[in-house]
PDB file of C-alpha atoms in Angstrom:
ATOM      1  CA  MET A   1      11.020   5.365  11.467  1.00  0.00           C
ATOM      2  CA  THR A   2       7.817   3.660  11.581  1.00  0.00           C
ATOM      3  CA  ASP A   3       6.862   0.012  12.139  1.00  0.00           C
ATOM      4  CA  ASP A   4       5.841  -0.224   8.504  1.00  0.00           C
ATOM      5  CA  GLU A   5       9.439  -0.318   7.588  1.00  0.00           C
ATOM      6  CA  SER A   6      10.475  -3.086  10.037  1.00  0.00           C
ATOM      7  CA  LEU A   7      11.467  -6.560   8.751  1.00  0.00           C
ATOM      8  CA  GLU A   8      10.112  -9.841  10.142  1.00  0.00           C
ATOM      9  CA  CYS A   9      13.377 -10.240  11.850  1.00  0.00           C
ATOM     10  CA  GLY A  10      12.759  -6.930  13.963  1.00  0.00           C
ATOM     11  CA  ARG A  11      15.478  -4.828  12.139  1.00  0.00           C
ATOM     12  CA  THR A  12      14.526  -1.973   9.841  1.00  0.00           C
ATOM     13  CA  VAL A  13      14.980  -1.289   6.119  1.00  0.00           C
ATOM     14  CA  GLU A  14      16.858   1.886   7.015  1.00  0.00           C
ATOM     15  CA  SER A  15      19.317   0.075   9.219  1.00  0.00           C
ATOM     16  CA  VAL A  16      20.085  -2.203   6.367  1.00  0.00           C
ATOM     17  CA  CYS A  17      20.294   0.532   3.882  1.00  0.00           C
ATOM     18  CA  GLU A  18      22.770   2.465   6.076  1.00  0.00           C
ATOM     19  CA  THR A  19      25.267  -0.549   6.310  1.00  0.00           C
ATOM     20  CA  VAL A  20      24.742  -1.862   2.605  1.00  0.00           C
ATOM     21  CA  ASP A  21      28.132  -0.542   1.623  1.00  0.00           C
ATOM     22  CA  SER A  22      29.875  -2.314   4.392  1.00  0.00           C
ATOM     23  CA  GLU A  23      30.252  -5.949   5.346  1.00  0.00           C
ATOM     24  CA  PRO A  24      27.133  -7.620   6.730  1.00  0.00           C
ATOM     25  CA  ASP A  25      27.199  -8.102  10.608  1.00  0.00           C
ATOM     26  CA  ALA A  26      26.546 -11.371  12.131  1.00  0.00           C
ATOM     27  CA  HIS A  27      22.834 -10.970  12.089  1.00  0.00           C
ATOM     28  CA  GLN A  28      22.628  -9.984   8.633  1.00  0.00           C
ATOM     29  CA  ARG A  29      24.749 -12.891   7.453  1.00  0.00           C
ATOM     30  CA  ASP A  30      22.293 -15.409   8.673  1.00  0.00           C
ATOM     31  CA  CYS A  31      19.087 -13.441   8.337  1.00  0.00           C
ATOM     32  CA  PRO A  32      17.050 -14.094   5.162  1.00  0.00           C
ATOM     33  CA  TYR A  33      15.100 -10.863   5.481  1.00  0.00           C
ATOM     34  CA  CYS A  34      18.100  -8.527   5.834  1.00  0.00           C
ATOM     35  CA  GLY A  35      19.754 -10.499   3.239  1.00  0.00           C
ATOM     36  CA  GLU A  36      16.984  -9.912   0.671  1.00  0.00           C
ATOM     37  CA  VAL A  37      16.826  -6.257   1.421  1.00  0.00           C
ATOM     38  CA  ARG A  38      20.479  -5.899   1.080  1.00  0.00           C
ATOM     39  CA  GLU A  39      20.438  -7.840  -2.300  1.00  0.00           C
ATOM     40  CA  ARG A  40      17.639  -5.579  -3.539  1.00  0.00           C
ATOM     41  CA  LEU A  41      19.431  -2.309  -2.414  1.00  0.00           C
ATOM     42  CA  LYS A  42      22.492  -3.434  -4.243  1.00  0.00           C
ATOM     43  CA  GLN A  43      20.641  -4.180  -7.354  1.00  0.00           C
ATOM     44  CA  LEU A  44      19.029  -0.768  -7.173  1.00  0.00           C
ATOM     45  CA  ASP A  45      22.463   0.897  -6.883  1.00  0.00           C
ATOM     46  CA  ARG A  46      23.742  -1.384  -9.837  1.00  0.00           C
ATOM     47  CA  LEU A  47      20.880  -0.153 -11.996  1.00  0.00           C
ATOM     48  CA  ALA A  48      21.320   3.574 -11.122  1.00  0.00           C
ATOM     49  CA  ARG A  49      25.097   3.151 -11.881  1.00  0.00           C
ATOM     50  CA  GLU A  50      24.342   1.579 -15.198  1.00  0.00           C
ATOM     51  CA  ALA A  51      21.761   4.278 -16.088  1.00  0.00           C
ATOM     52  CA  LYS A  52      24.194   7.068 -15.217  1.00  0.00           C
ATOM     53  CA  GLU A  53      26.881   5.515 -17.305  1.00  0.00           C
ATOM     54  CA  ALA A  54      24.521   5.026 -20.179  1.00  0.00           C
ATOM     55  CA  ASP A  55      23.756   8.624 -20.300  1.00  0.00           C
ATOM     56  CA  SER A  56      26.381  10.951 -18.599  1.00  0.00           C
ATOM     57  CA  SER A  57      23.894  13.918 -19.015  1.00  0.00           C
ATOM     58  CA  LEU A  58      21.392  12.106 -17.123  1.00  0.00           C
ATOM     59  CA  GLU A  59      19.737  14.487 -14.699  1.00  0.00           C
ATOM     60  CA  ILE A  60      16.415  14.307 -12.844  1.00  0.00           C
ATOM     61  CA  GLU A  61      14.480  17.285 -11.776  1.00  0.00           C
ATOM     62  CA  PRO A  62      13.832  17.745  -8.220  1.00  0.00           C
ATOM     63  CA  HIS A  63       9.983  17.214  -8.425  1.00  0.00           C
ATOM     64  CA  VAL A  64      10.418  13.991 -10.421  1.00  0.00           C
ATOM     65  CA  ARG A  65      13.004  12.917  -7.843  1.00  0.00           C
ATOM     66  CA  ARG A  66      10.511  13.657  -4.994  1.00  0.00           C
ATOM     67  CA  ARG A  67       7.759  11.698  -6.851  1.00  0.00           C
ATOM     68  CA  ILE A  68       9.866   8.718  -7.423  1.00  0.00           C
ATOM     69  CA  VAL A  69      10.877   8.531  -3.735  1.00  0.00           C
ATOM     70  CA  ASP A  70       7.378   8.913  -2.626  1.00  0.00           C
ATOM     71  CA  PHE A  71       6.263   6.272  -4.882  1.00  0.00           C
ATOM     72  CA  ALA A  72       9.138   3.840  -3.778  1.00  0.00           C
ATOM     73  CA  ARG A  73       8.115   4.613  -0.092  1.00  0.00           C
ATOM     74  CA  SER A  74       4.309   3.901  -0.724  1.00  0.00           C
ATOM     75  CA  ASN A  75       5.194   0.699  -2.538  1.00  0.00           C
ATOM     76  CA  LEU A  76       8.088  -0.783  -0.535  1.00  0.00           C
ATOM     77  CA  ARG A  77       7.270  -4.087   0.468  1.00  0.00           C
ATOM     78  CA  ARG A  78       3.393  -3.407   0.585  1.00  0.00           C
ATOM     79  CA  GLY A  79       2.729  -6.584  -1.318  1.00  0.00           C
ATOM     80  CA  ALA A  80      -0.445  -7.263  -3.455  1.00  0.00           C
ATOM     81  CA  ASP A  81      -3.577  -5.214  -3.074  1.00  0.00           C
ATOM     82  CA  ILE A  82      -6.060  -7.244  -1.276  1.00  0.00           C
ATOM     83  CA  PRO A  83      -9.819  -6.594  -1.970  1.00  0.00           C
ATOM     84  CA  VAL A  84     -11.523  -6.304   1.394  1.00  0.00           C
ATOM     85  CA  HIS A  85     -14.983  -4.783   0.374  1.00  0.00           C
ATOM     86  CA  ARG A  86     -16.773  -5.171  -2.853  1.00  0.00           C
ATOM     87  CA  GLU A  87     -19.797  -3.334  -4.116  1.00  0.00           C
ATOM     88  CA  PRO A  88     -20.971  -2.259  -7.520  1.00  0.00           C
ATOM     89  CA  ALA A  89     -20.108   1.186  -6.650  1.00  0.00           C
ATOM     90  CA  ALA A  90     -16.664   0.660  -5.241  1.00  0.00           C
ATOM     91  CA  THR A  91     -14.162  -1.959  -4.403  1.00  0.00           C
ATOM     92  CA  VAL A  92     -11.867  -1.130  -1.442  1.00  0.00           C
ATOM     93  CA  SER A  93      -8.445  -2.938  -1.284  1.00  0.00           C
ATOM     94  CA  PHE A  94      -5.747  -2.890   1.447  1.00  0.00           C
ATOM     95  CA  SER A  95      -2.110  -3.602   0.839  1.00  0.00           C
ATOM     96  CA  GLU A  96      -1.087  -7.102   2.013  1.00  0.00           C
ATOM     97  CA  MET A  97       1.503  -5.523   4.210  1.00  0.00           C
ATOM     98  CA  LEU A  98      -1.063  -3.487   6.111  1.00  0.00           C
ATOM     99  CA  ILE A  99      -3.253  -6.559   6.924  1.00  0.00           C
ATOM    100  CA  ALA A 100      -0.203  -8.593   7.636  1.00  0.00           C
ATOM    101  CA  ARG A 101       1.345  -6.088  10.004  1.00  0.00           C
ATOM    102  CA  THR A 102      -1.940  -5.606  11.836  1.00  0.00           C
ATOM    103  CA  ALA A 103      -2.040  -9.374  12.530  1.00  0.00           C
ATOM    104  CA  ARG A 104       1.753  -9.651  13.423  1.00  0.00           C
ATOM    105  CA  GLU A 105       1.462  -6.852  16.020  1.00  0.00           C
ATOM    106  CA  THR A 106      -1.490  -8.611  17.602  1.00  0.00           C
ATOM    107  CA  VAL A 107       0.333 -11.993  17.745  1.00  0.00           C
ATOM    108  CA  ASP A 108       3.195 -10.176  19.371  1.00  0.00           C
ATOM    109  CA  THR A 109       1.232  -8.802  22.248  1.00  0.00           C
ATOM    110  CA  PHE A 110       0.843 -12.399  23.485  1.00  0.00           C
ATOM    111  CA  PRO A 111       3.885 -13.196  25.793  1.00  0.00           C
ATOM    112  CA  GLY A 112       5.981 -16.075  24.228  1.00  0.00           C
ATOM    113  CA  PHE A 113       4.837 -15.523  20.754  1.00  0.00           C
ATOM    114  CA  THR A 114       6.465 -13.655  17.794  1.00  0.00           C
ATOM    115  CA  ALA A 115       4.877 -13.504  14.476  1.00  0.00           C
ATOM    116  CA  ARG A 116       7.054 -13.717  11.367  1.00  0.00           C
ATOM    117  CA  ARG A 117       5.742 -14.044   7.782  1.00  0.00           C
ATOM    118  CA  CYS A 118       2.157 -13.466   7.291  1.00  0.00           C
ATOM    119  CA  ARG A 119       0.301 -14.377   4.058  1.00  0.00           C
ATOM    120  CA  VAL A 120      -3.163 -12.990   3.233  1.00  0.00           C
ATOM    121  CA  ARG A 121      -5.657 -14.703   0.906  1.00  0.00           C
ATOM    122  CA  THR A 122      -9.313 -14.309  -0.167  1.00  0.00           C
ATOM    123  CA  ILE A 123     -11.267 -17.427   0.768  1.00  0.00           C
ATOM    124  CA  ALA A 124     -14.846 -16.970  -0.038  1.00  0.00           C
ATOM    125  CA  THR A 125     -17.340 -14.852  -2.070  1.00  0.00           C
ATOM    126  CA  PRO A 126     -18.183 -11.514  -0.361  1.00  0.00           C
ATOM    127  CA  ASP A 127     -20.759 -11.448   2.450  1.00  0.00           C
ATOM    128  CA  HIS A 128     -22.722  -8.324   2.350  1.00  0.00           C
ATOM    129  CA  GLY A 129     -19.835  -6.662   0.545  1.00  0.00           C
ATOM    130  CA  HIS A 130     -17.246  -7.999   2.923  1.00  0.00           C
ATOM    131  CA  GLN A 131     -14.493 -10.005   1.335  1.00  0.00           C
ATOM    132  CA  ILE A 132     -13.653 -12.885   3.582  1.00  0.00           C
ATOM    133  CA  LEU A 133     -10.033 -13.319   4.230  1.00  0.00           C
ATOM    134  CA  GLY A 134      -7.739 -16.000   5.346  1.00  0.00           C
ATOM    135  CA  LEU A 135      -4.377 -15.591   7.018  1.00  0.00           C
ATOM    136  CA  SER A 136      -1.393 -18.038   7.329  1.00  0.00           C
ATOM    137  CA  ILE A 137       0.943 -16.539   9.966  1.00  0.00           C
ATOM    138  CA  GLY A 138       4.467 -18.108  10.939  1.00  0.00           C
ATOM    139  CA  VAL A 139       5.248 -17.960  14.611  1.00  0.00           C
ATOM    140  CA  VAL A 140       8.230 -18.218  16.839  1.00  0.00           C
ATOM    141  CA  MET A 141       7.559 -19.350  20.365  1.00  0.00           C
ATOM    142  CA  ALA A 142       9.269 -19.374  23.666  1.00  0.00           C
ATOM    143  CA  PRO A 143       9.937 -22.864  25.128  1.00  0.00           C
ATOM    144  CA  ASP A 144       7.538 -22.116  28.008  1.00  0.00           C
ATOM    145  CA  ALA A 145       4.737 -20.849  25.838  1.00  0.00           C
ATOM    146  CA  VAL A 146       1.645 -22.802  25.614  1.00  0.00           C
ATOM    147  CA  VAL A 147       1.046 -23.674  21.970  1.00  0.00           C
ATOM    148  CA  GLU A 148      -2.799 -24.063  22.634  1.00  0.00           C
ATOM    149  CA  ASN A 149      -2.977 -20.498  23.445  1.00  0.00           C
ATOM    150  CA  LEU A 150      -2.810 -19.944  19.577  1.00  0.00           C
ATOM    151  CA  ASP A 151      -6.249 -21.609  19.303  1.00  0.00           C
ATOM    152  CA  ARG A 152      -7.667 -20.465  22.413  1.00  0.00           C
ATOM    153  CA  ASN A 153      -6.868 -16.743  22.434  1.00  0.00           C
ATOM    154  CA  VAL A 154      -4.525 -15.528  19.676  1.00  0.00           C
ATOM    155  CA  ARG A 155      -6.715 -16.474  16.652  1.00  0.00           C
ATOM    156  CA  ASP A 156      -9.774 -14.484  17.952  1.00  0.00           C
ATOM    157  CA  ALA A 157      -7.480 -11.622  18.942  1.00  0.00           C
ATOM    158  CA  VAL A 158      -6.105 -11.502  15.338  1.00  0.00           C
ATOM    159  CA  ILE A 159      -9.605 -11.525  13.760  1.00  0.00           C
ATOM    160  CA  ASP A 160     -10.886  -8.881  16.114  1.00  0.00           C
ATOM    161  CA  ALA A 161      -7.975  -6.573  15.673  1.00  0.00           C
ATOM    162  CA  VAL A 162      -8.139  -6.768  11.837  1.00  0.00           C
ATOM    163  CA  ALA A 163     -11.839  -5.978  11.975  1.00  0.00           C
ATOM    164  CA  ARG A 164     -11.671  -3.247  14.544  1.00  0.00           C
ATOM    165  CA  LYS A 165      -8.448  -1.499  13.361  1.00  0.00           C
ATOM    166  CA  LEU A 166      -8.901  -1.977   9.377  1.00  0.00           C
ATOM    167  CA  GLY A 167     -12.573  -2.964   8.954  1.00  0.00           C
ATOM    168  CA  ALA A 168     -11.626  -6.189   7.112  1.00  0.00           C
ATOM    169  CA  HIS A 169     -13.291  -9.587   7.874  1.00  0.00           C
ATOM    170  CA  VAL A 170     -10.920 -12.600   8.585  1.00  0.00           C
ATOM    171  CA  ALA A 171     -12.517 -15.844   8.991  1.00  0.00           C
ATOM    172  CA  GLU A 172      -9.482 -18.252   9.048  1.00  0.00           C
ATOM    173  CA  VAL A 173      -6.085 -17.757  10.741  1.00  0.00           C
ATOM    174  CA  ASP A 174      -3.732 -20.776  10.265  1.00  0.00           C
ATOM    175  CA  PHE A 175      -0.410 -20.685  12.633  1.00  0.00           C
ATOM    176  CA  THR A 176       2.735 -22.523  11.740  1.00  0.00           C
ATOM    177  CA  VAL A 177       5.324 -22.735  14.652  1.00  0.00           C
ATOM    178  CA  GLU A 178       8.502 -22.166  12.536  1.00  0.00           C
ATOM    179  CA  ASP A 179      10.874 -21.976  15.493  1.00  0.00           C
ATOM    180  CA  VAL A 180      11.348 -22.048  19.147  1.00  0.00           C
ATOM    181  CA  HIS A 181      13.694 -19.250  20.648  1.00  0.00           C
ATOM    182  CA  TYR A 182      15.729 -20.164  23.732  1.00  0.00           C
ATOM    183  CA  ASP A 183      16.646 -16.487  24.575  1.00  0.00           C
TER     184      ASP A 183
ATOM    185  CA  MET B   1     -19.245   3.004 -26.833  1.00  0.00           C
ATOM    186  CA  THR B   2     -17.067   6.031 -25.927  1.00  0.00           C
ATOM    187  CA  SER B   3     -14.132   5.841 -23.512  1.00  0.00           C
ATOM    188  CA  HIS B   4     -11.737   8.289 -22.011  1.00  0.00           C
ATOM    189  CA  HIS B   5      -8.865   8.005 -19.665  1.00  0.00           C
ATOM    190  CA  SER B   6      -7.535  10.640 -17.465  1.00  0.00           C
ATOM    191  CA  THR B   7      -4.481  10.253 -15.142  1.00  0.00           C
ATOM    192  CA  GLY B   8      -2.847  12.444 -12.516  1.00  0.00           C
ATOM    193  CA  SER B   9      -0.728  14.489 -14.883  1.00  0.00           C
ATOM    194  CA  PRO B  10      -2.851  16.296 -17.467  1.00  0.00           C
ATOM    195  CA  VAL B  11      -0.772  16.420 -20.600  1.00  0.00           C
ATOM    196  CA  SER B  12      -2.060  16.157 -23.894  1.00  0.00           C
ATOM    197  CA  PRO B  13      -3.402  18.981 -26.113  1.00  0.00           C
ATOM    198  CA  THR B  14      -6.030  16.454 -27.227  1.00  0.00           C
ATOM    199  CA  GLU B  15      -7.267  16.089 -23.642  1.00  0.00           C
ATOM    200  CA  GLU B  16     -10.969  16.487 -23.693  1.00  0.00           C
ATOM    201  CA  ALA B  17     -12.202  19.700 -22.606  1.00  0.00           C
ATOM    202  CA  GLY B  18     -13.160  19.833 -19.149  1.00  0.00           C
ATOM    203  CA  SER B  19     -11.421  16.599 -17.967  1.00  0.00           C
ATOM    204  CA  THR B  20      -8.519  18.329 -16.231  1.00  0.00           C
ATOM    205  CA  ASP B  21     -10.863  20.452 -14.381  1.00  0.00           C
ATOM    206  CA  LEU B  22     -12.940  17.383 -13.404  1.00  0.00           C
ATOM    207  CA  LEU B  23      -9.721  15.496 -12.326  1.00  0.00           C
ATOM    208  CA  ALA B  24      -8.594  18.480 -10.249  1.00  0.00           C
ATOM    209  CA  GLU B  25     -12.108  18.629  -8.482  1.00  0.00           C
ATOM    210  CA  VAL B  26     -11.963  14.902  -7.722  1.00  0.00           C
ATOM    211  CA  ALA B  27      -8.586  15.355  -6.329  1.00  0.00           C
ATOM    212  CA  ARG B  28      -9.790  18.163  -4.235  1.00  0.00           C
ATOM    213  CA  THR B  29     -12.639  15.904  -3.068  1.00  0.00           C
ATOM    214  CA  VAL B  30     -10.401  13.053  -2.102  1.00  0.00           C
ATOM    215  CA  ASP B  31      -8.008  15.464  -0.323  1.00  0.00           C
ATOM    216  CA  ALA B  32     -10.982  16.981   1.754  1.00  0.00           C
ATOM    217  CA  VAL B  33     -11.691  13.567   3.441  1.00  0.00           C
ATOM    218  CA  PRO B  34     -10.143  13.632   6.911  1.00  0.00           C
ATOM    219  CA  GLY B  35      -6.918  11.492   7.314  1.00  0.00           C
ATOM    220  CA  VAL B  36      -6.462  10.768   3.562  1.00  0.00           C
ATOM    221  CA  ALA B  37      -3.318  11.179   1.634  1.00  0.00           C
ATOM    222  CA  ARG B  38      -3.013  10.257  -2.056  1.00  0.00           C
ATOM    223  CA  ARG B  39      -0.318   8.081  -3.390  1.00  0.00           C
ATOM    224  CA  GLU B  40       0.475   6.691  -6.762  1.00  0.00           C
ATOM    225  CA  PRO B  41      -2.022   3.882  -7.623  1.00  0.00           C
ATOM    226  CA  SER B  42       0.431   1.571  -9.569  1.00  0.00           C
ATOM    227  CA  VAL B  43       3.628   1.339 -11.212  1.00  0.00           C
ATOM    228  CA  GLY B  44       2.281   1.640 -14.644  1.00  0.00           C
ATOM    229  CA  ASP B  45       0.023   4.745 -13.757  1.00  0.00           C
ATOM    230  CA  PHE B  46       2.983   6.292 -12.135  1.00  0.00           C
ATOM    231  CA  LEU B  47       5.302   5.766 -15.213  1.00  0.00           C
ATOM    232  CA  ARG B  48       2.662   7.021 -17.544  1.00  0.00           C
ATOM    233  CA  THR B  49       2.622  10.350 -15.493  1.00  0.00           C
ATOM    234  CA  LEU B  50       6.425  10.609 -15.832  1.00  0.00           C
ATOM    235  CA  TRP B  51       6.406  10.087 -19.829  1.00  0.00           C
ATOM    236  CA  LYS B  52       3.680  12.710 -20.534  1.00  0.00           C
ATOM    237  CA  LYS B  53       4.520  16.281 -20.969  1.00  0.00           C
ATOM    238  CA  SER B  54       2.617  19.057 -19.655  1.00  0.00           C
ATOM    239  CA  THR B  55       1.216  21.555 -22.122  1.00  0.00           C
ATOM    240  CA  SER B  56       1.477  24.508 -19.911  1.00  0.00           C
ATOM    241  CA  ALA B  57       2.190  25.634 -16.314  1.00  0.00           C
ATOM    242  CA  GLU B  58      -1.503  26.192 -16.007  1.00  0.00           C
ATOM    243  CA  ASP B  59      -2.150  22.611 -16.713  1.00  0.00           C
ATOM    244  CA  GLN B  60       0.357  21.524 -14.043  1.00  0.00           C
ATOM    245  CA  ALA B  61      -1.194  23.633 -11.530  1.00  0.00           C
ATOM    246  CA  PRO B  62      -3.716  21.136 -10.000  1.00  0.00           C
ATOM    247  CA  ASP B  63      -2.107  18.515  -7.901  1.00  0.00           C
ATOM    248  CA  THR B  64      -3.870  15.400  -9.307  1.00  0.00           C
ATOM    249  CA  GLN B  65      -1.081  12.915  -8.872  1.00  0.00           C
ATOM    250  CA  GLY B  66      -2.045   9.512  -7.856  1.00  0.00           C
ATOM    251  CA  LEU B  67      -5.425   9.628  -9.454  1.00  0.00           C
ATOM    252  CA  ARG B  68      -6.919   8.005 -12.493  1.00  0.00           C
ATOM    253  CA  LEU B  69     -10.412   8.569 -13.911  1.00  0.00           C
ATOM    254  CA  ASP B  70     -11.844   6.423 -16.589  1.00  0.00           C
ATOM    255  CA  GLN B  71     -14.930   7.419 -18.450  1.00  0.00           C
ATOM    256  CA  VAL B  72     -16.810   4.797 -20.158  1.00  0.00           C
ATOM    257  CA  ASP B  73     -20.370   5.410 -21.602  1.00  0.00           C
ATOM    258  CA  GLY B  74     -20.841   8.483 -19.565  1.00  0.00           C
ATOM    259  CA  LYS B  75     -19.816   6.753 -16.245  1.00  0.00           C
ATOM    260  CA  ALA B  76     -16.633   7.826 -14.429  1.00  0.00           C
ATOM    261  CA  SER B  77     -14.642   5.389 -12.317  1.00  0.00           C
ATOM    262  CA  LEU B  78     -11.941   6.563 -10.129  1.00  0.00           C
ATOM    263  CA  THR B  79      -8.700   4.532  -9.190  1.00  0.00           C
ATOM    264  CA  VAL B  80      -6.836   6.036  -6.273  1.00  0.00           C
ATOM    265  CA  ALA B  81      -4.288   4.701  -3.735  1.00  0.00           C
ATOM    266  CA  VAL B  82      -4.058   6.478  -0.459  1.00  0.00           C
ATOM    267  CA  TRP B  83      -2.649   6.267   3.036  1.00  0.00           C
ATOM    268  CA  VAL B  84      -5.031   6.759   5.939  1.00  0.00           C
ATOM    269  CA  SER B  85      -4.126   8.512   9.126  1.00  0.00           C
ATOM    270  CA  ARG B  86      -4.519   6.584  12.295  1.00  0.00           C
ATOM    271  CA  GLU B  87      -6.151   9.656  13.685  1.00  0.00           C
ATOM    272  CA  ALA B  88      -8.802   9.475  11.127  1.00  0.00           C
ATOM    273  CA  PRO B  89     -12.471   9.313  12.151  1.00  0.00           C
ATOM    274  CA  GLY B  90     -13.257   5.466  11.521  1.00  0.00           C
ATOM    275  CA  ASN B  91     -11.172   2.712  10.202  1.00  0.00           C
ATOM    276  CA  PRO B  92      -9.577   2.645   6.735  1.00  0.00           C
ATOM    277  CA  LEU B  93     -12.549   0.781   5.354  1.00  0.00           C
ATOM    278  CA  MET B  94     -14.922   3.456   6.518  1.00  0.00           C
ATOM    279  CA  VAL B  95     -12.635   6.254   5.301  1.00  0.00           C
ATOM    280  CA  SER B  96     -12.401   4.615   1.839  1.00  0.00           C
ATOM    281  CA  GLN B  97     -16.122   4.419   1.769  1.00  0.00           C
ATOM    282  CA  GLU B  98     -16.403   8.029   2.737  1.00  0.00           C
ATOM    283  CA  VAL B  99     -13.898   8.785  -0.212  1.00  0.00           C
ATOM    284  CA  ALA B 100     -16.099   6.900  -2.716  1.00  0.00           C
ATOM    285  CA  SER B 101     -19.352   8.715  -1.406  1.00  0.00           C
ATOM    286  CA  ARG B 102     -17.878  12.178  -1.681  1.00  0.00           C
ATOM    287  CA  VAL B 103     -16.490  11.473  -5.185  1.00  0.00           C
ATOM    288  CA  ASN B 104     -19.943  10.258  -6.341  1.00  0.00           C
ATOM    289  CA  HIS B 105     -21.400  13.476  -5.008  1.00  0.00           C
ATOM    290  CA  THR B 106     -18.860  15.506  -6.922  1.00  0.00           C
ATOM    291  CA  LEU B 107     -19.497  13.559 -10.088  1.00  0.00           C
ATOM    292  CA  ILE B 108     -23.149  13.761  -9.880  1.00  0.00           C
ATOM    293  CA  GLU B 109     -23.116  17.587  -9.247  1.00  0.00           C
ATOM    294  CA  ARG B 110     -21.240  17.757 -12.583  1.00  0.00           C
ATOM    295  CA  GLY B 111     -23.875  15.751 -14.201  1.00  0.00           C
ATOM    296  CA  ILE B 112     -21.584  12.558 -14.669  1.00  0.00           C
ATOM    297  CA  ALA B 113     -22.866   9.127 -13.557  1.00  0.00           C
ATOM    298  CA  PRO B 114     -20.342   7.312 -11.184  1.00  0.00           C
ATOM    299  CA  GLY B 115     -19.037   4.092 -12.216  1.00  0.00           C
ATOM    300  CA  SER B 116     -17.200   1.583 -10.163  1.00  0.00           C
ATOM    301  CA  HIS B 117     -14.375   2.978  -8.070  1.00  0.00           C
ATOM    302  CA  GLN B 118     -11.121   1.296  -6.849  1.00  0.00           C
ATOM    303  CA  ILE B 119      -9.812   2.615  -3.614  1.00  0.00           C
ATOM    304  CA  ILE B 120      -6.631   1.130  -2.292  1.00  0.00           C
ATOM    305  CA  VAL B 121      -5.369   1.700   1.121  1.00  0.00           C
ATOM    306  CA  ARG B 122      -1.597   1.190   0.919  1.00  0.00           C
ATOM    307  CA  GLU B 123      -0.711   2.207   4.536  1.00  0.00           C
ATOM    308  CA  THR B 124      -1.845   3.694   7.679  1.00  0.00           C
ATOM    309  CA  GLU B 125       0.226   6.388   9.238  1.00  0.00           C
TER     310      GLU B 125
END
């Protein structure tokens, strides 16, 4: 299991998948992220059963099954393709999930802050080929965390991490404090 | 204007001669870039590769899944979705640009002008 399959609440897609046939636990009952995955998995199951009932002879060849599973994995919750570098010869895009995860992981390294949803947008015409990006990040903070740290430290760290780890240029990072956790 | 479209599963008896070989060579070029693993570029492209039937086992031989090559007015433009290893030399943007550079080299060696490529990094692993 890799971090890419982690939900914003910290649980994994796999953990939801394993429990989809049973009643949701207390966390899953209240969690919108787990709830969404549960619903999607159930819908997938319904569609698969309908397809099987519609054609009892329906069989799938192993190599086709493998390709479908690979495709589902590579596209699961990866979001839109965001152009990050444009030249006449080539446009390079990253999945929104890849950029968002890099930003969230950076926020999470700061004590007292936990990133939730992260949206990625293009905000300006390319500069020397680099498409300038803006991020909107929802944050949960501990009651003793200093909110000014978002401006003082976290924003620059996010911009630096996305540039260093991915090669994409971020110019704007907006934070929204969505909740305070009294753990 | 002439146009031709090749996807990752060569299939039709009307496929232009040589296009299957070209696609396979482009696939090998992409695979040779350190840290790159190909993935299906889009739902539409993926479904098209499932619908089409292979003409022979030989046609199926080259693993060209996840690639699309559009040839318009003699220029070839590649669309490819990849995962990039975290162990790859350079960040995903650098790796993607290396893919474009190597594909251009392959195309030029075959006497084909490179068009405008689309390289999509879906994930790092």
